[in-house]
Tab-separated table of C-alpha atoms and ligand atoms in Angstrom:
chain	number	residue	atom	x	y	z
P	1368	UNK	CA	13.484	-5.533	-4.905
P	1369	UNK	CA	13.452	-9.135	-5.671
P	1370	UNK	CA	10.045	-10.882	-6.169
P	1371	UNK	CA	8.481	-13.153	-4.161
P	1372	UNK	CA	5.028	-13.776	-2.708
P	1373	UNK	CA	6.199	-14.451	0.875
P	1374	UNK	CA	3.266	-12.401	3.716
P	1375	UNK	CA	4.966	-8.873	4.045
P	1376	UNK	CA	3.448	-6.553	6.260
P	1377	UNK	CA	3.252	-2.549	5.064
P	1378	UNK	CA	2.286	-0.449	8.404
P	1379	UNK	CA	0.823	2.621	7.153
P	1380	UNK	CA	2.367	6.033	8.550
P	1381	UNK	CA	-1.206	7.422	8.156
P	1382	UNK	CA	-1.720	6.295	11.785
P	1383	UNK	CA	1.737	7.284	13.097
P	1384	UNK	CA	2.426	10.193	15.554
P	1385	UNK	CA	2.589	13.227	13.072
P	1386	UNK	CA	4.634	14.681	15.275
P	1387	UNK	CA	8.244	11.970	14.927
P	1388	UNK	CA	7.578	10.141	11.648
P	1389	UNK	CA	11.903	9.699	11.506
P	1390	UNK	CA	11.051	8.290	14.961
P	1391	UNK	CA	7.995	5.973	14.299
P	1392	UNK	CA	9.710	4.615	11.146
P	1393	UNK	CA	12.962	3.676	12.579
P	1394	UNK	CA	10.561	2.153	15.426
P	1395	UNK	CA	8.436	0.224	12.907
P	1396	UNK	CA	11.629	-1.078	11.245
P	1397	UNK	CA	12.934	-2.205	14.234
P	1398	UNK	CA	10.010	-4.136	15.573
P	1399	UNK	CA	10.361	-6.046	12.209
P	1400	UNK	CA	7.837	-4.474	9.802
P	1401	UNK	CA	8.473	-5.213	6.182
P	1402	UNK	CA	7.717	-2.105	3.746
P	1403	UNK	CA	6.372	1.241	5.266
P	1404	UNK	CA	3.294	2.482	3.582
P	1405	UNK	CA	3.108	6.272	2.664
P	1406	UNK	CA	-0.376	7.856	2.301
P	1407	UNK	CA	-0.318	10.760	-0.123
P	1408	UNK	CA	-3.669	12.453	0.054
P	1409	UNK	CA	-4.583	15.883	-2.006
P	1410	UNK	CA	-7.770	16.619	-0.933
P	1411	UNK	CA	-9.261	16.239	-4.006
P	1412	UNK	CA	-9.628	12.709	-4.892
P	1413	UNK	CA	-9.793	11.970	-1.282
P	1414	UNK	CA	-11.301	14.151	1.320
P	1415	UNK	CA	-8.200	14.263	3.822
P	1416	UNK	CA	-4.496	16.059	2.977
P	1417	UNK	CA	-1.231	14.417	3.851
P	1418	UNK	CA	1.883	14.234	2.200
P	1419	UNK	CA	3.475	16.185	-0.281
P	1420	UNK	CA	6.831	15.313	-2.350
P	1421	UNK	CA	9.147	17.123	0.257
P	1422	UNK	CA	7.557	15.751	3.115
P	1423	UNK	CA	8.449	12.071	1.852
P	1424	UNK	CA	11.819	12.828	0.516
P	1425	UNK	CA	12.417	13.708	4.850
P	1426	UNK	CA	10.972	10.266	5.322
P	1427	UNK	CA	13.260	9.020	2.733
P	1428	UNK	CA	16.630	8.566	4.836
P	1429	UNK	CA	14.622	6.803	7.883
P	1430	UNK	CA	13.270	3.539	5.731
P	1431	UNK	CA	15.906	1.235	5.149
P	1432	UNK	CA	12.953	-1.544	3.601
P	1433	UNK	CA	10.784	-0.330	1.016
P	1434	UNK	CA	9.095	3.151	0.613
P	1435	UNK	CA	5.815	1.855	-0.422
P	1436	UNK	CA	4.056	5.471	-1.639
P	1437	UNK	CA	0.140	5.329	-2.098
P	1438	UNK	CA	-0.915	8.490	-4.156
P	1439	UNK	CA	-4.501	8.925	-3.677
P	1440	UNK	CA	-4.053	11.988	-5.720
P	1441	UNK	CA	-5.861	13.231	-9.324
P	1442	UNK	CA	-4.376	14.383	-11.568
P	1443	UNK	CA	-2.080	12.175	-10.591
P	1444	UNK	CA	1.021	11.807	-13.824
P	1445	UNK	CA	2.437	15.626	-13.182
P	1446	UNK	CA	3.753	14.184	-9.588
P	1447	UNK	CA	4.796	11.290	-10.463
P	1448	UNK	CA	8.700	11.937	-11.332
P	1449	UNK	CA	8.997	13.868	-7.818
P	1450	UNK	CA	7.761	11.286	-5.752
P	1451	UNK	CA	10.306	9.052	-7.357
P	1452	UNK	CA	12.690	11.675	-6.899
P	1453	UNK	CA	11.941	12.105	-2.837
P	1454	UNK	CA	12.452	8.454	-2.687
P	1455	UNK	CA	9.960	6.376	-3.223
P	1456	UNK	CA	10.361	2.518	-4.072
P	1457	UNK	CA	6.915	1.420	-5.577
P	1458	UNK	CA	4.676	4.188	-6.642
P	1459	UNK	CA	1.136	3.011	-6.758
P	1460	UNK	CA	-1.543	5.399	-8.577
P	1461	UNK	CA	-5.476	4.837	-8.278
P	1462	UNK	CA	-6.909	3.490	-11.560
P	1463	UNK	CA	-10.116	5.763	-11.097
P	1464	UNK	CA	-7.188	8.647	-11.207
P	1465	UNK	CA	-5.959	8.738	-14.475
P	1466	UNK	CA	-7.944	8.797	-18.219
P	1467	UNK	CA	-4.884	6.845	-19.680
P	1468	UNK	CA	-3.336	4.471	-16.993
P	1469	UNK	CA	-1.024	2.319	-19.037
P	1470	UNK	CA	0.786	5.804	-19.738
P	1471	UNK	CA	0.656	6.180	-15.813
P	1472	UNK	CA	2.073	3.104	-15.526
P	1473	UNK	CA	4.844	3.159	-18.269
P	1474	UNK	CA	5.420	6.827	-16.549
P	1475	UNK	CA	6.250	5.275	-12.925
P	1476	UNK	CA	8.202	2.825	-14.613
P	1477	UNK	CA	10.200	5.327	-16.550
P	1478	UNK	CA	10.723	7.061	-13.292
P	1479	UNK	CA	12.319	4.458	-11.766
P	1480	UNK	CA	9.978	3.247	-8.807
P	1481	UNK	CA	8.024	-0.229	-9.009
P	1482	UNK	CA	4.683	0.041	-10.661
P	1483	UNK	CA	1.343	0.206	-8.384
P	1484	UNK	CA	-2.353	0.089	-9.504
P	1485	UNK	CA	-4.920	0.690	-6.847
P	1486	UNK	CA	-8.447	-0.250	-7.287
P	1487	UNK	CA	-11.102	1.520	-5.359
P	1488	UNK	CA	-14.308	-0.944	-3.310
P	1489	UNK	CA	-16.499	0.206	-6.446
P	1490	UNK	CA	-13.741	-0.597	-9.170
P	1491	UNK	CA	-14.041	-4.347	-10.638
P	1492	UNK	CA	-11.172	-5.977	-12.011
P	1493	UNK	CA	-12.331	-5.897	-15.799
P	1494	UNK	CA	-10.482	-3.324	-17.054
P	1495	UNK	CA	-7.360	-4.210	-15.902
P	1496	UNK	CA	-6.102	-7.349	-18.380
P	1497	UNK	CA	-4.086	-5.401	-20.451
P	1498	UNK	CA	-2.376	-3.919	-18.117
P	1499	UNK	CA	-0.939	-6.792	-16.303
P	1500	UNK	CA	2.079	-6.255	-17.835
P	1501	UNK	CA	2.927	-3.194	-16.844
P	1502	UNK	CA	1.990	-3.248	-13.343
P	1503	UNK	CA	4.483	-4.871	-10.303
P	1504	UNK	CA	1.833	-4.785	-7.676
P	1505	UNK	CA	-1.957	-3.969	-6.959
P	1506	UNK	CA	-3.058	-2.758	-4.296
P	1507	UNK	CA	-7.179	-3.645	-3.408
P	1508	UNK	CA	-9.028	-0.906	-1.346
P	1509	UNK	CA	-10.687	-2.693	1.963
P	1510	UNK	CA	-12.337	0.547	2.645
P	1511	UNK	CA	-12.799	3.925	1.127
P	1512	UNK	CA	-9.861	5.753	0.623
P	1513	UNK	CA	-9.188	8.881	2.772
P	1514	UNK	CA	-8.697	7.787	6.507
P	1515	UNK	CA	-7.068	4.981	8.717
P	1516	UNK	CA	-9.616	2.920	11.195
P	1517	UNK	CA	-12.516	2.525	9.272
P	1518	UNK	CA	-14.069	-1.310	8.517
P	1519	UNK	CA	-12.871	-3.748	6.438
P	1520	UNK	CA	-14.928	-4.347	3.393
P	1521	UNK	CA	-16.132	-8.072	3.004
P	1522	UNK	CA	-16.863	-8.163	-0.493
P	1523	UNK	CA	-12.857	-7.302	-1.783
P	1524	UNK	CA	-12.403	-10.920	-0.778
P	1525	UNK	CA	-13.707	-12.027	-3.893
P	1526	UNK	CA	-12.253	-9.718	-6.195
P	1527	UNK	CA	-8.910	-10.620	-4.789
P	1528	UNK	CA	-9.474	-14.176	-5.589
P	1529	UNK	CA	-10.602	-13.455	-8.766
P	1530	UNK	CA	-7.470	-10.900	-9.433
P	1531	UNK	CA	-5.633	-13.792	-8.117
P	1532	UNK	CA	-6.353	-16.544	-10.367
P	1533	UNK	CA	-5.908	-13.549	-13.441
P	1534	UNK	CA	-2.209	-12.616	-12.320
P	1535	UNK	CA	-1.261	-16.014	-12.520
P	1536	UNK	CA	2.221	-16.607	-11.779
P	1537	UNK	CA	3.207	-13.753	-12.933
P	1538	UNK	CA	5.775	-11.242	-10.514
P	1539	UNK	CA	3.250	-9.238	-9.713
P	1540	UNK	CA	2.088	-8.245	-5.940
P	1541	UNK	CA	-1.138	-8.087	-4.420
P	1542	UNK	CA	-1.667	-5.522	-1.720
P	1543	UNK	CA	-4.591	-5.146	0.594
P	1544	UNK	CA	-5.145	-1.806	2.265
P	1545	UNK	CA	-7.597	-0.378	5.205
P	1546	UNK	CA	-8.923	-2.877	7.456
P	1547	UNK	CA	-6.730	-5.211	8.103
P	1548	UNK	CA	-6.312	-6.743	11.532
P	1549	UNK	CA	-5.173	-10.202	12.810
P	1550	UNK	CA	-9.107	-11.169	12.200
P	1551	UNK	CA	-9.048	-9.805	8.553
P	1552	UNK	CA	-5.515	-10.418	7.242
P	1553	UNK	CA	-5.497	-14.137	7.002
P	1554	UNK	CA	-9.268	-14.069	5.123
P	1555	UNK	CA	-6.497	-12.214	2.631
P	1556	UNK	CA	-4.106	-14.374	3.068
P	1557	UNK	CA	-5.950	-16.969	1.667
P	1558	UNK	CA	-7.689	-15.134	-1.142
P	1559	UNK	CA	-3.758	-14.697	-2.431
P	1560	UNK	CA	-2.641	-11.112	-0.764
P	1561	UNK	CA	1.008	-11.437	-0.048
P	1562	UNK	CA	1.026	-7.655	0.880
P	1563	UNK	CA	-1.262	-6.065	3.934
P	1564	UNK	CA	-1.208	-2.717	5.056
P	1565	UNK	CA	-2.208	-1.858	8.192
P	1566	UNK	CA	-2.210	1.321	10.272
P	1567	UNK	CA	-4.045	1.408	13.373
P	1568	UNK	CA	-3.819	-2.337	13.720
P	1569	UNK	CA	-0.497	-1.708	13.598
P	1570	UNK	CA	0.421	1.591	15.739
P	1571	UNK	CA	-2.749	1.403	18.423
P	1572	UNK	CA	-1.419	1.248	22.380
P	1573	UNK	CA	1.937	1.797	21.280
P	1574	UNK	CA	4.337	5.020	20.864
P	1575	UNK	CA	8.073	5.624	19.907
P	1576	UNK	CA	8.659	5.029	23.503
P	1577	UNK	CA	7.063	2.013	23.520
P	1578	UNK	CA	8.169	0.682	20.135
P	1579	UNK	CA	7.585	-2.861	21.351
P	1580	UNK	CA	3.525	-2.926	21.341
P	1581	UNK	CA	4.481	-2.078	17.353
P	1582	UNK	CA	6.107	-5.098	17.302
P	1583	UNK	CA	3.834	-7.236	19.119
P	1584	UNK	CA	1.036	-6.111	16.695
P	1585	UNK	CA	3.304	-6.950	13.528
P	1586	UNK	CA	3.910	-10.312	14.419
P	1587	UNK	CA	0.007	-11.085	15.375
P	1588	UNK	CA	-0.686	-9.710	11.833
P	1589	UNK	CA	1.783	-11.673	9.923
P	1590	UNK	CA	1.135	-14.742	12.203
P	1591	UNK	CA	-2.933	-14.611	11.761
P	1592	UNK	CA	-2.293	-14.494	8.012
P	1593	UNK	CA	1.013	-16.998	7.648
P	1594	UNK	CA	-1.103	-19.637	9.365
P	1595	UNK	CA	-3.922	-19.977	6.580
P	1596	UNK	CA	-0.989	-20.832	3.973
W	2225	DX5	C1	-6.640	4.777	3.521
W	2225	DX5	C2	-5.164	4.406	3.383
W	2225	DX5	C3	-4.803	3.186	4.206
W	2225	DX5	C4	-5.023	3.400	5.713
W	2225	DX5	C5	-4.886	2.093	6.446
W	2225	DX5	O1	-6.975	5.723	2.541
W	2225	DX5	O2	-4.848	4.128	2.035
W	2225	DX5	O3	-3.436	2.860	3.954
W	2225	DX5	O4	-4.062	4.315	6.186
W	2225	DX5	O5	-5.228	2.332	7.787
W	2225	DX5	P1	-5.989	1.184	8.623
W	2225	DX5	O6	-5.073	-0.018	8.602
W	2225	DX5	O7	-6.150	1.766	10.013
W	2225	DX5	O8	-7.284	0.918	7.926
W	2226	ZN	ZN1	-2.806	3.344	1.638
């Protein structure tokens, strides 16, 4: 995975038909998405269940991009080495899941997967300068963790200026996830995202027989945000 800051767009499977993810990711792929997001959800640090590490090794052979896994998960270290075993490229871990997370960190590392820290609406970017070298993305919260559709939050835009101007030019990704449409992604954009989930904005009116709406949507999204650079 070589670095560079050029708009990639993530779809999240959250809002895929549960019933053909092979399907819907070879379909997202196709219609010229860039990463495909993976929501892993426990129940426990987020009120909604998803996807456990069998479920995304099955995804595994579909994604021919990157296997971007979100583990909204606490504890979260224990799963860490079988999520990078079912697959997964970048491994991002909440920083309000873990008591030590440069050891989560240096544990997704040693695992083999890219690096992720995801910061929660509440969660400023204070405590995060000495970890800057151990993380390869971050991934800012635009809504509250748990469920696809809700509203973008307003007030990330600042933070991810702010986290911007920190990271320097350092290799390091910035992610935006919940919220994003072709109204909110190039507000993003130009606060210094190169990364933007998006689920519903991404899968609404469309279906694995009508993969093409998917790619109609991608390219609105990656247009709305590639023409504030
Ligand atoms: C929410 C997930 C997001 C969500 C995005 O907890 O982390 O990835 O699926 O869905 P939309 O784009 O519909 O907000
Ligand atoms: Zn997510």
């Amino acid at each position: 995975m070589a670095f560079n800051r050029s708009i990639k767009i993530a779809p999240s499977i959250l809002s895929a038909d549960f019933a053909n993810f092979g399907q819907e990711i070879q379909a997202i792929e196709s219609e010229g998405c860039d990463w495909v997001h993976v929501d892993v959800m426990d129940g426990h640090f987020v009120p909604n269940l998803t996807f456990g590490p069998p479920a995304v090794a099955a995804f595994r052979p579909h994604v021919k991009t990157v296997m971007d896994v979100h583990l909204m998960i606490a504890p979260v270290d224990q799963y860490i080495d079988a999520y990078a075993q079912a697959g997964a490229d970048v491994i991002t871990a909440h920083l309000e899941a873990t008591t030590h997370p440069h050891r989560t960190l240096q544990a997704i590392r040693n695992a083999g997967a890219k690096a992720g820290l995801a910061l929660n609406p509440g969660t400023g970017i204070g405590d995060i300068e000495y970890l800057l070298d151990m993380v390869d993305l971050f991934c800012i919260m635009t809504v509250n963790p748990g469920f696809g559709g809700q509203k973008f939050i307003h007030s990330q835009i600042d933070k991810v200026k702010k986290l911007r101007a920190m990271i320097g030019d350092r290799p390091i990704h910035i992610e935006i996830d919940g919220g994003i449409t072709t109204e909110t992604a190039p507000l993003m954009a130009a606060a210094g995202a190169d990364v933007l989930v998006a689920g519903s904005a991404v899968f609404k009116g469309g279906s694995v027989d009508n993969p093409s709406v998917y790619g109609r949507n991608i390219k609105a999204i990656r247009e709305a945000a590639e023409g504030v650079l």
